[in-house]
């Protein structure tokens, strides 16, 4: 786990360095006309290849990934984890046995996710994908997953938004894993059968009811013996991941983990 965190931190530093070194003259005129803004805070940045302003880089390094429970993904104190789990998870046998994150859903990470999700800043796909890939590569268990499985949107929401952020994220993660000699294919066989209202303001019990029967697996897909890694942008109570995982288990999956950009506090 510690090695994973050090690796993630090393990736932040190398990304920052690569961005600084990657300045090319071809963008100069365009940037003179349309100075780029930092997707984290909106401040003008000198060069779009930096991706973030120095203050946001600094903040991202400070918040990521933080001390957290690897079973539910929520923040935890330094002495409150036993075998990487918080007290709530000590006796749980959840459908998703491992939840790893880039960081808590706050500050610059929250702003980047909102920009990626609702304002379609396409340059963020690769950036966030590389951060999430670093989390997977840095973990002994997740890097052995057989397939990446994005948590899909229903077609109606996808149509309204014009893209599915988990799918984009999974594609960017796969690309980065391949670049790092760790090819993990994506399965698009988990589908959203039902359009459900957003869960954000619902109590936990309502979230479960809201998502009942929401997912399915395409016919003739066999996940027997497979370790699947769900990919999503944000999780709060973990209900969506759990319901998706239960559906995948019914299709034979042996083990389900999840890699998410951020975990939001659920209080
Ligand atoms: Zn910024
Ligand atoms: Zn926990």
Short mmCIF file of C-alpha atoms and ligand atoms in Angstrom, two decimals:
data_model
loop_
_atom_site.label_atom_id
_atom_site.label_comp_id
_atom_site.label_asym_id
_atom_site.label_seq_id
_atom_site.Cartn_x
_atom_site.Cartn_y
_atom_site.Cartn_z
CA UNK A 1 0.00 0.00 0.00
CA UNK A 2 2.83 2.36 0.98
CA UNK A 3 4.66 1.41 -2.21
CA UNK A 4 1.48 2.21 -4.14
CA UNK A 5 1.24 5.65 -2.55
CA UNK A 6 4.90 6.38 -3.24
CA UNK A 7 4.40 5.24 -6.81
CA UNK A 8 1.35 7.51 -7.22
CA UNK A 9 3.33 10.42 -5.82
CA UNK A 10 6.21 9.64 -8.20
CA UNK A 11 3.74 9.66 -11.09
CA UNK A 12 2.48 13.12 -10.05
CA UNK A 13 6.03 14.39 -10.11
CA UNK A 14 6.84 12.79 -13.46
CA UNK A 15 3.59 14.10 -14.98
CA UNK A 16 4.43 17.57 -13.74
CA UNK A 17 7.94 17.30 -15.18
CA UNK A 18 6.71 15.90 -18.48
CA UNK A 19 4.23 18.76 -18.79
CA UNK A 20 6.92 21.33 -18.14
CA UNK A 21 9.29 19.72 -20.63
CA UNK A 22 6.61 19.15 -23.23
CA UNK A 23 6.20 22.78 -24.31
CA UNK A 24 6.08 23.11 -28.03
CA UNK A 25 6.24 26.18 -30.18
CA UNK A 26 3.23 25.19 -32.28
CA UNK A 27 0.75 26.29 -29.63
CA UNK A 28 2.30 29.67 -29.02
CA UNK A 29 0.16 31.79 -31.36
CA UNK A 30 -3.03 30.05 -30.24
CA UNK A 31 -2.14 30.59 -26.61
CA UNK A 32 -1.40 34.24 -27.26
CA UNK A 33 -4.90 34.62 -28.69
CA UNK A 34 -6.65 32.35 -26.17
CA UNK A 35 -4.60 32.12 -22.98
CA UNK A 36 -5.36 28.73 -21.35
CA UNK A 37 -6.91 28.53 -17.93
CA UNK A 38 -6.16 25.99 -15.24
CA UNK A 39 -9.03 23.45 -15.12
CA UNK A 40 -8.54 23.23 -11.35
CA UNK A 41 -9.02 26.89 -10.40
CA UNK A 42 -9.59 28.87 -13.60
CA UNK A 43 -6.41 30.94 -13.21
CA UNK A 44 -4.53 31.70 -16.43
CA UNK A 45 -1.58 29.40 -16.99
CA UNK A 46 1.48 30.22 -19.05
CA UNK A 47 1.40 27.10 -21.18
CA UNK A 48 -1.44 24.60 -21.75
CA UNK A 49 1.05 21.73 -21.68
CA UNK A 50 1.46 22.44 -17.95
CA UNK A 51 -2.18 21.27 -17.58
CA UNK A 52 -2.48 22.79 -14.09
CA UNK A 53 -1.23 25.97 -12.45
CA UNK A 54 1.59 25.52 -9.87
CA UNK A 55 -0.83 26.04 -6.96
CA UNK A 56 -3.13 23.24 -8.17
CA UNK A 57 -0.19 20.90 -8.72
CA UNK A 58 0.87 21.61 -5.17
CA UNK A 59 -2.66 20.97 -3.84
CA UNK A 60 -3.03 17.75 -5.84
CA UNK A 61 0.21 16.40 -4.40
CA UNK A 62 -0.91 17.27 -0.90
CA UNK A 63 -4.34 15.64 -1.00
CA UNK A 64 -3.46 12.47 -2.93
CA UNK A 65 -4.13 9.80 -2.03
CA UNK A 66 -4.44 10.38 1.76
CA UNK A 67 -4.93 7.76 4.43
CA UNK A 68 -7.98 5.63 3.74
CA UNK A 69 -9.66 2.25 4.08
CA UNK A 70 -8.98 0.02 1.06
CA UNK A 71 -12.30 -1.76 1.43
CA UNK A 72 -14.69 1.22 1.38
CA UNK A 73 -12.33 3.96 0.17
CA UNK A 74 -13.21 6.41 2.96
CA UNK A 75 -10.78 8.58 4.91
CA UNK A 76 -9.39 7.13 8.07
CA UNK A 77 -7.05 8.20 10.88
CA UNK A 78 -3.51 6.80 11.07
CA UNK A 79 -4.30 4.41 13.95
CA UNK A 80 -7.79 3.42 12.83
CA UNK A 81 -6.79 0.94 10.12
CA UNK A 82 -6.22 -2.75 10.74
CA UNK A 83 -4.93 -4.61 7.68
CA UNK A 84 -5.82 -1.52 5.64
CA UNK A 85 -9.48 -1.58 6.75
CA UNK A 86 -11.47 0.83 8.90
CA UNK A 87 -13.49 -0.39 11.89
CA UNK A 88 -16.70 -0.46 9.81
CA UNK A 89 -15.13 -2.85 7.32
CA UNK A 90 -13.49 -5.31 9.71
CA UNK A 91 -16.30 -7.87 9.51
CA UNK A 92 -17.80 -6.97 6.16
CA UNK A 93 -17.88 -9.34 3.19
CA UNK A 94 -18.67 -6.82 0.49
CA UNK A 95 -19.22 -7.55 -3.18
CA UNK A 96 -16.42 -5.08 -3.97
CA UNK A 97 -13.45 -6.22 -1.91
CA UNK A 98 -11.05 -3.43 -2.72
CA UNK A 99 -11.70 0.23 -3.48
CA UNK A 100 -8.68 2.31 -4.43
CA UNK A 101 -8.74 6.00 -5.21
CA UNK A 102 -6.62 8.84 -6.50
CA UNK A 103 -7.80 10.97 -3.56
CA UNK A 104 -10.72 12.31 -1.54
CA UNK A 105 -13.38 14.26 -3.44
CA UNK A 106 -12.24 17.72 -2.46
CA UNK A 107 -10.28 20.78 -3.53
CA UNK A 108 -8.53 20.58 -6.87
CA UNK A 109 -9.38 16.91 -7.49
CA UNK A 110 -13.09 17.73 -7.16
CA UNK A 111 -12.74 20.66 -9.57
CA UNK A 112 -10.90 18.52 -12.12
CA UNK A 113 -13.58 15.83 -11.95
CA UNK A 114 -16.36 18.39 -12.37
CA UNK A 115 -14.54 19.86 -15.38
CA UNK A 116 -14.08 16.37 -16.84
CA UNK A 117 -17.65 15.30 -16.15
CA UNK A 118 -19.79 18.33 -16.90
CA UNK A 119 -17.75 20.78 -18.90
CA UNK A 120 -16.07 18.25 -21.21
CA UNK A 121 -12.49 19.35 -21.11
CA UNK A 122 -11.13 16.59 -23.28
CA UNK A 123 -7.51 17.22 -22.36
CA UNK A 124 -8.39 15.96 -18.88
CA UNK A 125 -9.20 12.41 -20.09
CA UNK A 126 -5.57 11.42 -20.46
CA UNK A 127 -4.46 13.34 -17.40
CA UNK A 128 -7.00 11.76 -15.04
CA UNK A 129 -6.53 8.38 -16.74
CA UNK A 130 -2.82 8.50 -15.98
CA UNK A 131 -3.50 9.28 -12.33
CA UNK A 132 -5.91 6.34 -12.05
CA UNK A 133 -3.55 4.01 -13.92
CA UNK A 134 -0.85 4.90 -11.39
CA UNK A 135 -3.17 3.76 -8.59
CA UNK A 136 -3.74 0.41 -10.36
CA UNK A 137 -0.08 -0.17 -11.20
CA UNK A 138 0.93 0.65 -7.64
CA UNK A 139 -1.31 -2.01 -6.13
CA UNK A 140 -0.28 -5.68 -6.04
CA UNK A 141 -3.87 -6.87 -6.39
CA UNK A 142 -5.43 -4.41 -8.83
CA UNK A 143 -2.62 -4.72 -11.34
CA UNK A 144 -3.48 -8.42 -11.64
CA UNK A 145 -7.11 -7.75 -12.64
CA UNK A 146 -8.19 -9.48 -15.85
CA UNK A 147 -10.51 -6.78 -17.16
CA UNK A 148 -11.39 -3.13 -16.62
CA UNK A 149 -15.16 -2.61 -16.43
CA UNK A 150 -16.44 0.98 -16.63
CA UNK A 151 -19.61 1.64 -14.63
CA UNK A 152 -21.91 2.68 -17.48
CA UNK A 153 -24.39 5.52 -17.74
CA UNK A 154 -27.87 4.81 -19.02
CA UNK A 155 -28.13 5.67 -22.72
CA UNK A 156 -30.47 8.58 -21.96
CA UNK A 157 -27.95 10.28 -19.70
CA UNK A 158 -25.15 9.48 -22.08
CA UNK A 159 -27.14 10.99 -24.92
CA UNK A 160 -27.81 14.16 -22.91
CA UNK A 161 -24.15 14.49 -21.90
CA UNK A 162 -22.86 13.23 -25.27
CA UNK A 163 -20.30 10.98 -23.63
CA UNK A 164 -19.89 8.50 -20.79
CA UNK A 165 -17.16 9.67 -18.43
CA UNK A 166 -16.39 6.20 -17.02
CA UNK A 167 -15.89 4.83 -20.51
CA UNK A 168 -13.52 7.69 -21.40
CA UNK A 169 -11.69 7.13 -18.15
CA UNK A 170 -11.36 3.38 -18.71
CA UNK A 171 -10.00 3.98 -22.23
CA UNK A 172 -7.44 6.46 -20.90
CA UNK A 173 -6.46 4.05 -18.10
CA UNK A 174 -6.03 1.19 -20.57
CA UNK A 175 -3.86 3.36 -22.80
CA UNK A 176 -1.59 4.30 -19.93
CA UNK A 177 -1.41 0.71 -18.63
CA UNK A 178 -0.40 -0.43 -22.11
CA UNK A 179 2.26 2.26 -22.21
CA UNK A 180 3.58 0.83 -18.95
CA UNK A 181 3.61 -2.74 -20.36
CA UNK A 182 0.56 -3.86 -18.41
CA UNK A 183 -2.11 -4.63 -21.00
CA UNK A 184 -5.54 -4.99 -19.38
CA UNK A 185 -8.49 -5.13 -21.80
CA UNK A 186 -11.78 -3.30 -21.21
CA UNK A 187 -15.09 -5.09 -21.05
CA UNK A 188 -18.16 -3.09 -22.08
CA UNK A 189 -20.48 -5.96 -21.17
CA UNK A 190 -21.89 -4.35 -18.05
CA UNK A 191 -24.88 -2.29 -19.18
CA UNK A 192 -27.35 0.06 -17.54
CA UNK A 193 -30.83 -1.32 -18.06
CA UNK A 194 -32.80 1.31 -16.25
CA UNK A 195 -32.62 5.09 -16.11
CA UNK A 196 -32.39 6.06 -12.45
CA UNK A 197 -32.59 9.49 -10.78
CA UNK A 198 -29.27 10.88 -9.47
CA UNK A 199 -28.39 9.44 -6.08
CA UNK A 200 -26.62 12.40 -4.54
CA UNK A 201 -29.37 13.58 -2.17
CA UNK A 202 -30.79 10.13 -1.31
CA UNK A 203 -30.49 8.19 1.92
CA UNK A 204 -28.61 4.89 1.71
CA UNK A 205 -31.76 2.74 1.81
CA UNK A 206 -33.28 4.75 -1.05
CA UNK A 207 -30.10 4.43 -3.08
CA UNK A 208 -30.36 0.65 -2.98
CA UNK A 209 -34.03 0.72 -4.04
CA UNK A 210 -33.22 3.28 -6.73
CA UNK A 211 -30.61 0.99 -8.26
CA UNK A 212 -32.44 -2.34 -7.98
CA UNK A 213 -32.24 -4.04 -11.36
CA UNK A 214 -30.39 -1.06 -12.83
CA UNK A 215 -27.54 -3.13 -14.29
CA UNK A 216 -27.29 -6.18 -16.47
CA UNK A 217 -24.65 -8.13 -18.35
CA UNK A 218 -24.89 -8.72 -22.09
CA UNK A 219 -26.16 -12.20 -23.00
CA UNK A 220 -23.62 -15.02 -23.38
CA UNK A 221 -20.93 -13.17 -21.48
CA UNK A 222 -19.09 -15.40 -19.06
CA UNK A 223 -16.97 -13.82 -16.35
CA UNK A 224 -16.20 -17.12 -14.59
CA UNK A 225 -12.95 -17.03 -12.66
CA UNK A 226 -12.28 -13.41 -13.59
CA UNK A 227 -11.02 -10.61 -11.38
CA UNK A 228 -12.75 -7.46 -12.62
CA UNK A 229 -11.76 -3.90 -11.84
CA UNK A 230 -14.69 -1.46 -11.94
CA UNK A 231 -13.76 2.03 -13.13
CA UNK A 232 -15.74 5.08 -12.03
CA UNK A 233 -15.17 8.75 -11.38
CA UNK A 234 -16.63 9.23 -7.88
CA UNK A 235 -18.15 6.99 -5.24
CA UNK A 236 -19.87 8.12 -2.06
CA UNK A 237 -21.67 5.32 -0.25
CA UNK A 238 -20.41 2.67 -2.67
CA UNK A 239 -23.98 1.64 -3.53
CA UNK A 240 -23.53 1.91 -7.30
CA UNK A 241 -20.30 -0.10 -7.17
CA UNK A 242 -21.97 -2.70 -4.96
CA UNK A 243 -25.02 -3.15 -7.19
CA UNK A 244 -22.82 -3.32 -10.29
CA UNK A 245 -20.58 -5.88 -8.58
CA UNK A 246 -23.54 -8.05 -7.56
CA UNK A 247 -24.62 -8.12 -11.20
CA UNK A 248 -21.11 -9.13 -12.32
CA UNK A 249 -20.96 -11.83 -9.66
CA UNK A 250 -24.19 -13.31 -10.98
CA UNK A 251 -22.41 -13.53 -14.34
CA UNK A 252 -19.69 -15.63 -12.71
CA UNK A 253 -17.04 -13.08 -11.75
CA UNK A 254 -14.83 -14.39 -8.98
CA UNK A 255 -13.61 -11.11 -7.60
CA UNK A 256 -14.49 -7.43 -8.01
CA UNK A 257 -12.27 -4.48 -7.17
CA UNK A 258 -12.76 -0.84 -8.02
CA UNK A 259 -10.49 2.04 -9.00
CA UNK A 260 -12.08 5.47 -8.73
CA UNK A 261 -10.80 9.00 -9.09
CA UNK A 262 -12.29 10.14 -5.81
CA UNK A 263 -14.27 9.06 -2.79
CA UNK A 264 -16.74 11.61 -1.39
CA UNK A 265 -17.59 11.80 2.30
CA UNK A 266 -21.04 10.41 2.95
CA UNK A 267 -21.96 12.43 6.01
ZN1 LIG B 1 -5.10 26.03 -10.77
ZN1 LIG B 2 -13.84 0.87 5.38
#
